[in-house]
Short mmCIF file of C-alpha atoms in Angstrom, two decimals:
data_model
loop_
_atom_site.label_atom_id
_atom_site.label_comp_id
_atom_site.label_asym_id
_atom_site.label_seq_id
_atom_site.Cartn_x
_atom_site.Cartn_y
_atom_site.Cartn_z
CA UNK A 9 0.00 0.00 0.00
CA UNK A 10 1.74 2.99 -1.19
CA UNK A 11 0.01 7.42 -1.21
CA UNK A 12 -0.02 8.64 -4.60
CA UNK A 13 3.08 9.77 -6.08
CA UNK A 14 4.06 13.37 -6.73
CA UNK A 15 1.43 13.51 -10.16
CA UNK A 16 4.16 16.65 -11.02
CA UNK A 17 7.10 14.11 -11.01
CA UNK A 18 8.06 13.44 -14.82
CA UNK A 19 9.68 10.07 -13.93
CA UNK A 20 6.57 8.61 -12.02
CA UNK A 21 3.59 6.92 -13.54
CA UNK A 22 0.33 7.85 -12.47
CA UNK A 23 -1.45 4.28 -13.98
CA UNK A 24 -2.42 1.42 -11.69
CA UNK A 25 -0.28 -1.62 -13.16
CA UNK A 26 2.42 -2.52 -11.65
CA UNK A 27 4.53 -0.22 -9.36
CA UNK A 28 4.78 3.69 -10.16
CA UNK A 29 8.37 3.74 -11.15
CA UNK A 30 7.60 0.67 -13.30
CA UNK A 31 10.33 -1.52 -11.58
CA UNK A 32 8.56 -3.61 -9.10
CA UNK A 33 5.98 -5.59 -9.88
CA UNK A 34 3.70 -4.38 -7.22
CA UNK A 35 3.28 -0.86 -4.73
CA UNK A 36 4.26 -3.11 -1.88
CA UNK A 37 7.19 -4.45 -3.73
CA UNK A 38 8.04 -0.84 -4.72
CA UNK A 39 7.81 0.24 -1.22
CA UNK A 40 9.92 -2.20 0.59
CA UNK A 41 12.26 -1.26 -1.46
CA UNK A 42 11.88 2.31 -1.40
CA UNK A 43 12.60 1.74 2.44
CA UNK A 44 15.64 0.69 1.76
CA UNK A 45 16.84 4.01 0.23
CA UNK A 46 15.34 6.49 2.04
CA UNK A 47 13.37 8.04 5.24
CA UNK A 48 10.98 10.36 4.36
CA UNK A 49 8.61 11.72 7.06
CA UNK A 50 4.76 11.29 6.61
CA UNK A 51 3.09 13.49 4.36
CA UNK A 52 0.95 15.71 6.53
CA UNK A 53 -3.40 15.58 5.54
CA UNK A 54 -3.15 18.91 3.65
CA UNK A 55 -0.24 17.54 1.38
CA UNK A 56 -2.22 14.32 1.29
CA UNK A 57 -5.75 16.06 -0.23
CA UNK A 58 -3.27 18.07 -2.02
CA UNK A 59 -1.59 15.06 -3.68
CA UNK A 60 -5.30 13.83 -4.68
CA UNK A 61 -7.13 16.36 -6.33
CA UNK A 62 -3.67 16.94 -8.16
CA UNK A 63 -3.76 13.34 -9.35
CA UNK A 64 -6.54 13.51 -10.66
CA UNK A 65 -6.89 17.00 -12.75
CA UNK A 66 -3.57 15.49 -13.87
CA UNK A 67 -4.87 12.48 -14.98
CA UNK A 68 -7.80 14.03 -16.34
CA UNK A 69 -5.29 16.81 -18.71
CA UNK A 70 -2.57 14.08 -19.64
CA UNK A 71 -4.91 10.65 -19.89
CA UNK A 72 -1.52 9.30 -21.38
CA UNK A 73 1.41 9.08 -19.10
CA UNK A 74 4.17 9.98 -22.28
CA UNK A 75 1.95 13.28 -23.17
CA UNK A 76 2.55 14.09 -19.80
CA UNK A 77 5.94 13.33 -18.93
CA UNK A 78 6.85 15.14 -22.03
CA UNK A 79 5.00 18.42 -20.91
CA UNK A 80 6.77 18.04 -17.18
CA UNK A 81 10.67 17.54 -19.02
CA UNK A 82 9.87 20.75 -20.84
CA UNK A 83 8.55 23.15 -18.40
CA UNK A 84 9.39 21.74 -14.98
CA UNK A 85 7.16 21.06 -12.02
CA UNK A 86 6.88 24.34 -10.71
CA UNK A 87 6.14 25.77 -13.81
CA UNK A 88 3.50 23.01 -14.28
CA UNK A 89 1.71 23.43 -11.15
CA UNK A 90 1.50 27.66 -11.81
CA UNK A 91 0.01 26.41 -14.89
CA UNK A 92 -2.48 24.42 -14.33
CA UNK A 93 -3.36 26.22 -11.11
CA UNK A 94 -4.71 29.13 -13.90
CA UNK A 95 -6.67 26.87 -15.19
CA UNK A 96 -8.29 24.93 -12.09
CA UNK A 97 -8.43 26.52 -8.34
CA UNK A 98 -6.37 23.63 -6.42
CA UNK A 99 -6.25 25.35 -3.25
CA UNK A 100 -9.84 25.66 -3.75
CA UNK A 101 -10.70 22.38 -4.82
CA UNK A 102 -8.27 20.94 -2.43
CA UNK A 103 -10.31 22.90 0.89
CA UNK A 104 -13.81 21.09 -0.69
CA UNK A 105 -12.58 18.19 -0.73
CA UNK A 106 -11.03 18.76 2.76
CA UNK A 107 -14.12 19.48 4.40
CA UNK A 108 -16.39 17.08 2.46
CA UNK A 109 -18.58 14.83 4.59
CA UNK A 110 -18.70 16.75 7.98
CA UNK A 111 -19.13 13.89 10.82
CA UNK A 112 -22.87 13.57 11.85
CA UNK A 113 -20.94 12.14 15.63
CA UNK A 114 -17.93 13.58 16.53
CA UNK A 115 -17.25 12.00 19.97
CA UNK A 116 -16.91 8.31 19.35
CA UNK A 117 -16.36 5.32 21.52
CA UNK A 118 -13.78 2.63 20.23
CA UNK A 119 -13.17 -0.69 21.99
CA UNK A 120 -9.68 -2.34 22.53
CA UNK A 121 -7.99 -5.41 23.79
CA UNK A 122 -4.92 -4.04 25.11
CA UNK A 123 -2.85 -6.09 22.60
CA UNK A 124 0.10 -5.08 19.42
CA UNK A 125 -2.70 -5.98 16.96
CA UNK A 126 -4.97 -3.27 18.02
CA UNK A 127 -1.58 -0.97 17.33
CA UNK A 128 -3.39 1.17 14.68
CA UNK A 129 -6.33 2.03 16.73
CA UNK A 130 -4.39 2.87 19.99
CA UNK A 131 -2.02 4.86 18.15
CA UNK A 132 -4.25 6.78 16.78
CA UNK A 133 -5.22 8.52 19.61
CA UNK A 134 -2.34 9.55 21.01
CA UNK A 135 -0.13 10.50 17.92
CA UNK A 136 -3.59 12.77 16.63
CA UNK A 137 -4.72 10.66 13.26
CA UNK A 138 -8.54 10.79 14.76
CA UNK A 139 -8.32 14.01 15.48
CA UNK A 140 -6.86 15.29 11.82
CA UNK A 141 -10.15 13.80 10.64
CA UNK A 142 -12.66 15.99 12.64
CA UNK A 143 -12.87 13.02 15.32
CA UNK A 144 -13.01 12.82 19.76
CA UNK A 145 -12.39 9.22 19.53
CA UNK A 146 -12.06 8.12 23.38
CA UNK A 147 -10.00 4.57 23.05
CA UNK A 148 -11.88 2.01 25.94
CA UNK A 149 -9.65 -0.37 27.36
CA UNK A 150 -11.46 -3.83 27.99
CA UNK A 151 -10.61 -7.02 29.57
CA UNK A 152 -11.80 -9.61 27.14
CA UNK A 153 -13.37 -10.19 23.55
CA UNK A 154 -16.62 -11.32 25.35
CA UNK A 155 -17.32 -7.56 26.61
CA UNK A 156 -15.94 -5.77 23.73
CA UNK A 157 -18.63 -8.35 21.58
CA UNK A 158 -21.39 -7.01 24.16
CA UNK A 159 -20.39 -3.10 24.41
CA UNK A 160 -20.33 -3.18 20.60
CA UNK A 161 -23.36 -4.85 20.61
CA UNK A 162 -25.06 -2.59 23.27
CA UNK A 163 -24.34 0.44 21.31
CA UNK A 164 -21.72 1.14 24.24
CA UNK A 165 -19.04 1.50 21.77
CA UNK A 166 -19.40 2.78 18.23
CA UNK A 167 -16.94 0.79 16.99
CA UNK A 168 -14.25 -1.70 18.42
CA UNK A 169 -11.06 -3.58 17.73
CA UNK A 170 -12.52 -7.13 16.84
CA UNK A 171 -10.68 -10.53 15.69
CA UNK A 172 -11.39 -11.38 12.50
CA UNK A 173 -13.99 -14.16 12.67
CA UNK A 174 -15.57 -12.10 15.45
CA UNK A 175 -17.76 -9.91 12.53
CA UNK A 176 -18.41 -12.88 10.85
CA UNK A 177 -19.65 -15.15 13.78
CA UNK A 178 -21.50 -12.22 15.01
CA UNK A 179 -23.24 -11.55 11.73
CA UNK A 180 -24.21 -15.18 11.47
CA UNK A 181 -25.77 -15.60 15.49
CA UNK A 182 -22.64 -17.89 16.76
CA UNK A 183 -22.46 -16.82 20.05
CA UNK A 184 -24.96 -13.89 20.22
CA UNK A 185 -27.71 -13.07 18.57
CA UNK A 186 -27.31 -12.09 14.85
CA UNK A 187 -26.55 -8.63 14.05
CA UNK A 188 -24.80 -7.38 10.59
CA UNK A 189 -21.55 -6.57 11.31
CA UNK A 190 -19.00 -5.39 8.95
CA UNK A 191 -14.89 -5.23 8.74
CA UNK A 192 -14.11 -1.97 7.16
CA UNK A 193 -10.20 -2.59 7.60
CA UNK A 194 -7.93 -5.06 9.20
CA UNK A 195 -5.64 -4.43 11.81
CA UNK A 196 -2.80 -6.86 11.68
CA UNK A 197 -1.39 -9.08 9.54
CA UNK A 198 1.32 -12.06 11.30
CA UNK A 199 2.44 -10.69 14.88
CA UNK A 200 1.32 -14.20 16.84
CA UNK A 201 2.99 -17.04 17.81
CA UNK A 202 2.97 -19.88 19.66
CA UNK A 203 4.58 -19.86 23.10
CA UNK A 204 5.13 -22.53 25.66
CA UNK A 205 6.40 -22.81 29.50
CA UNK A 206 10.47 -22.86 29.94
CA UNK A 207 9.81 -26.79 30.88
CA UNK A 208 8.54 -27.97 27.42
CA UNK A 209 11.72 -26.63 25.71
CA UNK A 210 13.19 -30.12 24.98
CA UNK A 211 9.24 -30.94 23.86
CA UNK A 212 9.74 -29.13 19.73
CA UNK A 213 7.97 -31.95 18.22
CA UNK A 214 4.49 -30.91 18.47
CA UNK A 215 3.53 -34.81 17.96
CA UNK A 216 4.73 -35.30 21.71
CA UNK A 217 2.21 -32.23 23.00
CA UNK A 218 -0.86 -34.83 23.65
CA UNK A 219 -2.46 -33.91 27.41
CA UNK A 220 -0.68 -30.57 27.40
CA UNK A 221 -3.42 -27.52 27.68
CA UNK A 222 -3.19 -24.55 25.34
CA UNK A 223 -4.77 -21.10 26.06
CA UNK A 224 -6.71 -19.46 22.94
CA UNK A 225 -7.93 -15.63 22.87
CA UNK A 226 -11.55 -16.36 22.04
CA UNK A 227 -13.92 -18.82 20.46
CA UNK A 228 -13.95 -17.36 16.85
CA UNK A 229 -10.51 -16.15 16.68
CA UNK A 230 -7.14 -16.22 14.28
CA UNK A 231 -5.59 -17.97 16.69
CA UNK A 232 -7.54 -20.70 17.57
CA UNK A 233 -8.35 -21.25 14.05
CA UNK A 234 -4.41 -21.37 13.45
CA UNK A 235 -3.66 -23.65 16.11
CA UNK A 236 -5.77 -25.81 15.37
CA UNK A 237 -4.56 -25.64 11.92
CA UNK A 238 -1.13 -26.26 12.89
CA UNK A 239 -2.25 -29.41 16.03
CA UNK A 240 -4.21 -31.29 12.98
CA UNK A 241 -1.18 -30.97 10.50
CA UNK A 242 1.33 -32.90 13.02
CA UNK A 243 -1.61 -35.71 13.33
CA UNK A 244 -3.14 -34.04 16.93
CA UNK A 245 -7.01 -33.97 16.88
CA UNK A 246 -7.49 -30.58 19.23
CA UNK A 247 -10.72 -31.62 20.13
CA UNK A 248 -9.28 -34.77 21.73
CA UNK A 249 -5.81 -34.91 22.07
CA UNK A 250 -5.17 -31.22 23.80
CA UNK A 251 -7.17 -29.24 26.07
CA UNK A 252 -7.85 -25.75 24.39
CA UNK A 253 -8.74 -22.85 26.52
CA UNK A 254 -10.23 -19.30 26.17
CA UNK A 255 -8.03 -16.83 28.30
CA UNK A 256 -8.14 -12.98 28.26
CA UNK A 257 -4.74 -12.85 26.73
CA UNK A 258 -3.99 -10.17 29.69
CA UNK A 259 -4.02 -13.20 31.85
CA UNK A 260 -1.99 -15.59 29.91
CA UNK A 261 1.39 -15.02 31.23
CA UNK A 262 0.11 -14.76 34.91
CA UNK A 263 -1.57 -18.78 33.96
CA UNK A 264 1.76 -19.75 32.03
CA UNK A 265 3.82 -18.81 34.98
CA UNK A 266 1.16 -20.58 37.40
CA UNK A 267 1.62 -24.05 35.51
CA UNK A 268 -2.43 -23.57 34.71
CA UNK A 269 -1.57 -23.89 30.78
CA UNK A 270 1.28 -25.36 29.11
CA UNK A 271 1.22 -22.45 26.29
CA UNK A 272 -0.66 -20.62 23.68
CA UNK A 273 -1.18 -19.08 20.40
CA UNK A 274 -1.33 -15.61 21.53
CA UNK A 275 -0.57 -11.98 20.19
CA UNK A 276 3.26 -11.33 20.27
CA UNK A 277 3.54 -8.62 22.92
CA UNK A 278 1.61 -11.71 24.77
CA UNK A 279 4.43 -13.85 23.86
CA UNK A 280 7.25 -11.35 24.71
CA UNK A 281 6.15 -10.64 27.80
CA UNK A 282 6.31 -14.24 28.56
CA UNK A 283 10.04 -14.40 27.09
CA UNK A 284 10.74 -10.91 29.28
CA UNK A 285 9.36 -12.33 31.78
CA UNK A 286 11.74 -15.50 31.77
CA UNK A 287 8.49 -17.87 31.82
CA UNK A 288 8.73 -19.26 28.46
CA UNK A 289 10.09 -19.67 25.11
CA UNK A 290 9.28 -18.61 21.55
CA UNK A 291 8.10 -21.80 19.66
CA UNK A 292 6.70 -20.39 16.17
CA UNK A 293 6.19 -17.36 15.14
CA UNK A 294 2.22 -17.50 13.03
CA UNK A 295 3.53 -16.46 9.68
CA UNK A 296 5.56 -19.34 9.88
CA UNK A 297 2.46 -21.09 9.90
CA UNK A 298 0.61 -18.99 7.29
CA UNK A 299 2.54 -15.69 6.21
CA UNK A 300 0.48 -12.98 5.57
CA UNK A 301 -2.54 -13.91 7.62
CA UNK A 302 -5.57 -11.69 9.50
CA UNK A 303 -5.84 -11.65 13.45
CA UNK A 304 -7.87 -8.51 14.07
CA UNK A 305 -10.09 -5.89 12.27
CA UNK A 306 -11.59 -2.60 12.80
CA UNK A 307 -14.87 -3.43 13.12
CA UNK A 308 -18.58 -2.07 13.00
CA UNK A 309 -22.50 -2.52 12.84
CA UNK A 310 -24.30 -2.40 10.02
CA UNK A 311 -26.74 0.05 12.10
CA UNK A 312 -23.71 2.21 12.89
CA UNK A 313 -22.70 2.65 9.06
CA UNK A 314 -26.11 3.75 8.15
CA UNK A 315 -27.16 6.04 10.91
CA UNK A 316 -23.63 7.92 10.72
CA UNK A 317 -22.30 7.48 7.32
CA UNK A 318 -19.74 10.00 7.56
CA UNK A 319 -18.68 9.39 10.76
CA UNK A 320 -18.07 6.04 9.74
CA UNK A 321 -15.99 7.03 6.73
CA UNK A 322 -13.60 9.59 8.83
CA UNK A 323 -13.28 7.17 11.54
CA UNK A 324 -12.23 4.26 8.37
CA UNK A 325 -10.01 6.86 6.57
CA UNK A 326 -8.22 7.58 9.69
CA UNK A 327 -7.60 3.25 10.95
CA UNK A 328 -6.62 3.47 7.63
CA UNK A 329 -3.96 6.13 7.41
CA UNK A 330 -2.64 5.38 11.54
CA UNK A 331 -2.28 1.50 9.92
CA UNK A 332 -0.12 2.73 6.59
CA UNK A 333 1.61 4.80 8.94
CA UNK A 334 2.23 1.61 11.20
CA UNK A 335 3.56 -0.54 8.05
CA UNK A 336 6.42 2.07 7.48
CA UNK A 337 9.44 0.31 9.68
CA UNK A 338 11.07 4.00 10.51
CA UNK A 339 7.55 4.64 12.79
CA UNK A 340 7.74 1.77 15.37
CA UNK A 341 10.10 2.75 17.41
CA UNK A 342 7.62 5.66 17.52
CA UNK A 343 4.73 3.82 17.72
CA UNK A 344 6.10 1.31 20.65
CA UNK A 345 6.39 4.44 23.04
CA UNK A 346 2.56 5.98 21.76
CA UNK A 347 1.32 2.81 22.98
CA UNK A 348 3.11 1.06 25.97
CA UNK A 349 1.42 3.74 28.42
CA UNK A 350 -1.31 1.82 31.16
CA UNK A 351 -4.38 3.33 29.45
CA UNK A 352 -3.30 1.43 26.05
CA UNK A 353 -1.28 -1.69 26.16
CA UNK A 354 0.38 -1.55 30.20
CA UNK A 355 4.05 -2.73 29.30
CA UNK A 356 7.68 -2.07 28.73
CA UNK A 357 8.61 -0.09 25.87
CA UNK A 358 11.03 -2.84 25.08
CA UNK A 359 8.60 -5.45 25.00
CA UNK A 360 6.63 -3.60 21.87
CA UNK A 361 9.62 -2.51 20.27
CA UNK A 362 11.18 -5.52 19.94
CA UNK A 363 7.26 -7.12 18.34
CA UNK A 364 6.99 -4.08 16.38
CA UNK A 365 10.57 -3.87 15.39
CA UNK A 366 11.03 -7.62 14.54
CA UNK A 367 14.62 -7.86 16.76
CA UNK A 368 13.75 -9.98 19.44
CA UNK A 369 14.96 -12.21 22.07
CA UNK A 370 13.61 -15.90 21.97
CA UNK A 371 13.39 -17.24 25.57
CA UNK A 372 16.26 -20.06 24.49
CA UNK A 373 19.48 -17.35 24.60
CA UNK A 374 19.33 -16.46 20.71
CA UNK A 375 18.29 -12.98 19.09
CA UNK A 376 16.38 -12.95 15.98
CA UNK A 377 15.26 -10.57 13.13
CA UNK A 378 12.26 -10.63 10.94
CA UNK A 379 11.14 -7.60 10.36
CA UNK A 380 7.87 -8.65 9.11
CA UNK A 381 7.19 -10.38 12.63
CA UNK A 382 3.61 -8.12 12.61
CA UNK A 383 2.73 -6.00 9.59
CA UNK A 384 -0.58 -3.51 8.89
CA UNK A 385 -2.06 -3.83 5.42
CA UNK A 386 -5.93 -2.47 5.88
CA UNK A 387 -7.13 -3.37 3.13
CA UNK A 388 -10.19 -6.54 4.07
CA UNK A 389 -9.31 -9.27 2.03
CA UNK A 390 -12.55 -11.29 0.83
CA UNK A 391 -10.87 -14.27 0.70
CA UNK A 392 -9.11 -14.02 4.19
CA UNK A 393 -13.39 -14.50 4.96
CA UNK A 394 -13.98 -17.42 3.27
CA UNK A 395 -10.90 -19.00 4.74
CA UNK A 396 -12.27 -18.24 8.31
CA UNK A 397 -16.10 -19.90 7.24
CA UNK A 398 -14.22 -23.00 5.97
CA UNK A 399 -12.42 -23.44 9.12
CA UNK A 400 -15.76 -22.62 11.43
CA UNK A 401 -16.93 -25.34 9.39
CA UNK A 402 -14.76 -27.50 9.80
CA UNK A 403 -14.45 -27.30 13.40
CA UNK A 404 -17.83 -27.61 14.13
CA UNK A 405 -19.10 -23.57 14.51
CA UNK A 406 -21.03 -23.45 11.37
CA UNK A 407 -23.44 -26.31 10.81
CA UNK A 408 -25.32 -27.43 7.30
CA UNK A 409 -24.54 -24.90 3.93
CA UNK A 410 -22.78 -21.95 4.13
CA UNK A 411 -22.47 -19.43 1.34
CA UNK A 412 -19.71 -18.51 1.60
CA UNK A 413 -19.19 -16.06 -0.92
CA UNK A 414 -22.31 -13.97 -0.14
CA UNK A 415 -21.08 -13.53 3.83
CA UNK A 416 -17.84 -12.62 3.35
CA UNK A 417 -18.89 -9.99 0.65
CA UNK A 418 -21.61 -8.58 3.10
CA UNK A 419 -19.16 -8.91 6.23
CA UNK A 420 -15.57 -7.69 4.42
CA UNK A 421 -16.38 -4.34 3.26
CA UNK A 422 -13.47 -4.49 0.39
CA UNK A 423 -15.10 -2.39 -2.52
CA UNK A 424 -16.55 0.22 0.37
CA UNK A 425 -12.62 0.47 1.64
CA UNK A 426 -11.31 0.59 -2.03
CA UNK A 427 -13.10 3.69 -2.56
CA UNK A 428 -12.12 4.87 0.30
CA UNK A 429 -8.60 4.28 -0.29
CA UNK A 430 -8.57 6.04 -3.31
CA UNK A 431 -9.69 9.07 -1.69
CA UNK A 432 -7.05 9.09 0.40
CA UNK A 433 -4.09 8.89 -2.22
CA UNK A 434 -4.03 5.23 -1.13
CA UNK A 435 -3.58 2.61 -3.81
CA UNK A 436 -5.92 -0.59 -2.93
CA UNK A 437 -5.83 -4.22 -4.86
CA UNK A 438 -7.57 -4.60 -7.97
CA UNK A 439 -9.60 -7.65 -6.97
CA UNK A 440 -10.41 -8.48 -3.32
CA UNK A 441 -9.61 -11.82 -3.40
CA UNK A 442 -6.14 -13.16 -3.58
CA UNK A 443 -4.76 -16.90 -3.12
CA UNK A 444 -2.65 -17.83 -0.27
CA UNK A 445 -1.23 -21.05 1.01
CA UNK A 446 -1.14 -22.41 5.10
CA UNK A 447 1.47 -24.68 6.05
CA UNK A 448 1.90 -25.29 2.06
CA UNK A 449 -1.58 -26.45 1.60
CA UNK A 450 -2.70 -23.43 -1.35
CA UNK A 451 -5.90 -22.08 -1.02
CA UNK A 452 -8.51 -20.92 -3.59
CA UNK A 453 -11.51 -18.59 -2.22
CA UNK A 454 -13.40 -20.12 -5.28
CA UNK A 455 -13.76 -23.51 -4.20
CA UNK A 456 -14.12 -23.75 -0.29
CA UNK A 457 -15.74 -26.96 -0.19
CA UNK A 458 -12.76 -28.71 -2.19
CA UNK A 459 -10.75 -27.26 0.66
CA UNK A 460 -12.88 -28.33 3.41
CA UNK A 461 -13.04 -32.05 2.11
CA UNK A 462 -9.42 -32.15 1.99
CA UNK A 463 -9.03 -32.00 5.57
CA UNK A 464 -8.74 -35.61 7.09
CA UNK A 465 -8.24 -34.12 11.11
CA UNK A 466 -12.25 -31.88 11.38
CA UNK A 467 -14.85 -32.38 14.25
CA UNK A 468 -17.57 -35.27 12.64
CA UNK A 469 -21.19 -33.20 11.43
#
C-alpha cells in the first residue's frame, strides 16, 4: 500500500499496473524497497488532499502518461503546477474536498484489547490521526473479547477492535444473537505465535504435545483457528488430544507462569512478555504457519454505518492512514512508546519494540530478526473471509450450507474500503480476493468446499 506519487514528477507513472516507477511488480514491492533508500517523514493531511485532487486533474489533462511526462521535461514542475493552477483553483478544490462529509458524531467510543494488533487504533489517539479527521475518539480499554462483543453490541461502543472471525460469527448468530456486522479494515497481519512454558523446551515436536493444555484468545478467533490448523497438521485432533482454553490474553502469562496452561497461540507482545518475563520460550512465530494472515479488524454494525455514514468514513479513513503509517518500519520505534502507556497496552517499551521492530529475544538465549514479525495492510481481504467460514466449518461452529461467498462480501467491506482508499491517495488491490497457502496447503476462495473435504483431522457433522 503505497500514497499517490508526486502527479508533477516526470519520472513517475500515475497508472495502476504494476509499481509507479515501473520496476517492481507491485506498490508493496516498490515500497519495501523504497525503504531501503530512504526516510521520508509522513506526508501531513493537507499535502495528502493536495496530492489527490492533483492526481486527478492530472490524470484528467494528460490521460496518457508519455503526453505528460513530455510536458513536465519541458517546463518543470513548478512551472507546471502555476500552470495548471490558472486553469483549475487547487487550493480551492483541495479545501472542498477537505471538508467534504462533515461527521454527523464527533465524539466516538472505540473498543480495545490491550494487545500489538490493536496498534493502529491505539495509536491513533495519542499521535492525533482521529483528530486530523474531525474526530473525539475516546480509546476504551477492555478485559476480554466477550465484553468488547457485548459493548459493541449494546451500542456502548461505536466501533471496536474485533478478531477477524468475530464480525463474521457475530453476523451469522454464533455466540450472540445475529446482528450485521462489517470489517471496514484489518488491523494486523502475522504478529502471533505460539509460546510454551520454559519446561517444554526439549518438547519441539508438536507430535509429543498430547495432554498438554493450550490457552486461545476467544472462540472465533485467528488464533484458535491457526492452532488448530497447525495441532491437525502434526496428526493431533485438538478436540481430543489437547485441552484448548479461552483466556483474556492479559491473563496468559500470569496462567503460564502458574503451571495452569502449558502455552498458547497468543498476540506477540503476549508472547514477549512471557520471554521478558523469563516464563517461556518462543516456539513459532504465526507467519511461519501462514505468512500474511488476518488476526484482528476494525470493526462495526451495520446500524452504525447507516445512521452515521460519515462518521463512519472519517473514523475508516483515519484506521486506515494510523495503519499505513504503522507498516512504514522508521515509525515503530515511535509507535512502541505511543502505545506502551497503562491506558493502552500496560508494558515495557522494550517489550513492543522488539514485536513491532522484529529484533527480538527468543526465551532459548538467541536474538532474531524478521522484520515482518507483525505488519498492517488495511485493506479486508474477501478471501481471508472465506478461509475463516471453511475453518468454522470444519471445526464444528457453522453447521449445514454456508455461502460462503455472499457472507464474506456482506461482512468484508473491500469495494466500500477501495473507494475509500482512493480518496485518500491510497492505492488498494484490484480484486479483493487473492490466493494464499497455510502450512503449504494453497488455497482458492473459489472452491471452499474442495478445501474443506481435503481435511482428514475436522470435528464429525
Amino acid at each position: 500500500m503505497s500514497t499517490f506519487d508526486d502527479p508533477f514528477d516526470a519520472d513517475r507513472k500515475l497508472s495502476r499496473s504494476g509499481c509507479v516507477c515501473g520496476q517492481h511488480s507491485s506498490a508493496a514491492e516498490h515500497d519495501a524497497a523504497a525503504l531501503t533508500l530512504r526516510c521520508e517523514p509522513a506526508p501531513t493531511e493537507e499535502q495528502r488532499y493536495e496530492g489527490v485532487v492533483a492526481s486527478a486533474v492530472m490524470r484528467a489533462m494528460f490521460p496518457k502518461d508519455a503526453a505528460r511526462r513530455a510536458f513536465l521535461k519541458s517546463v518543470g514542475a513548478s512551472t507546471a503546477l502555476a500552470a495548471v493552477s490558472q486553469f483549475f483553483p487547487l487550493q480551492t478544490a483541495t479545501e472542498v474536498f477537505a471538508q467534504a462529509g462533515t461527521p454527523e458524531k464527533k465524539d466516538l467510543k472505540v473498543g480495545f484489547i490491550p494487545i500489538t494488533c490493536a496498534t493502529p487504533i491505539i495509536m491513533a489517539a495519542p499521535l492525533g490521526f482521529y483528530s486530523k479527521y474531525g474526530l473525539n475518539v475516546e480509546v476504551v480499554k477492555t478485559a476480554g473479547w466477550a465484553v468488547i462483543r457485548d459493548k459493541t453490541i449494546n451500542k456502548e461502543y461505536d466501533a471496536a477492535h474485533m478478531l477477524a472471525p468475530m464480525p463474521i460469527a457475530i453476523s451469522l448468530g454464533l455466540g450472540a444473537n445475529a446482528i450485521p456486522f462489517t470489517v471496514p479494515a484489518i488491523e494486523n497481519i502475522n504478529g502471533q505465535g505460539i509460546t510454551l512454558a520454559m519446561k517444554h523446551k526439549d518438547k519441539r515436536n508438536p507430535k509429543d504435545w498430547k495432554g498438554m493444555k493450550f490457552a486461545i484468545p476467544f472462540d472465533y478467533s485467528m488464533h484458535n483457528y491457526l492452532l488448530r490448523y497447525y495441532l491437525a497438521e502434526h496428526g493431533l485432533d485438538p478436540d481430543t488430544d489437547v485441552q484448548l482454553r479461552s483466556v483474556p490474553p492479559p491473563e496468559m502469562v500470569a496462567n503460564l507462569r502458574a503451571d495452569n496452561i502449558d502455552g498458547f497461540l497468543a498476540p506477540d507482545n503476549i508472547c514477549q512478555r512471557a520471554i521478558y518475563d523469563g516464563v517461556g520460550f518462543l516456539h513459532i512465530l504465526s507467519k511461519e504457519i501462514w505468512d500474511g494472515h488476518p488476526c484482528c479488524t476494525f470493526a462495526a454494525s451495520r446500524e452504525f454505518i447507516t445512521q452515521s455514514p460519515n462518521s463512519f468514513a472519517a473514523l475508516t479513513r483515519a484506521i486506515v492512514d494510523a495503519t499505513a503509517y504503522a507498516s512504514k518500519a522508521e515509525n515503530r520505534k515511535q509507535i512502541a512508546e505511543a502505545i506502551a502507556p497503562a491506558n493502552y497496552i500496560n508494558a515495557p517499551v522494550t517489550v513492543l519494540e522488539q514485536v513491532l521492530t522484529g529484533t527480538y529475544a527468543d526465551g532459548l538465549g538467541g536474538i532474531k530478526t524478521d522484520p515482518k514479525r507483525v505488519d498492517f495492510d488495511p485493506f479486508p481481504w474477501q478471501s481471508f473471509a472465506v478461509w475463516m467460514l471453511t475453518q468454522m466449518k470444519r471445526w464444528g461452529q457453522i453447521k449445514g450450507d454456508v455461502d460462503y461467498k455472499s457472507v464474506a462480501e456482506q461482512v468484508f467491506l473491500a469495494t466500500d474500503t477501495a473507494k475509500v482508499m482512493k480518496e485518500m491517495g491510497l492505492t488498494p488491490p484490484a480484486s479483493s480476493y487473492k490466493s494464499f497457502s497455510v502450512m503449504g496447503k494453497a488455497f482458492d476462495a473459489a472452491k471452499p468446499d474442495d478445501y474443506l473435504a481435503s481435511f482428514k483431522i475436522r470435528k464429525s457433522s
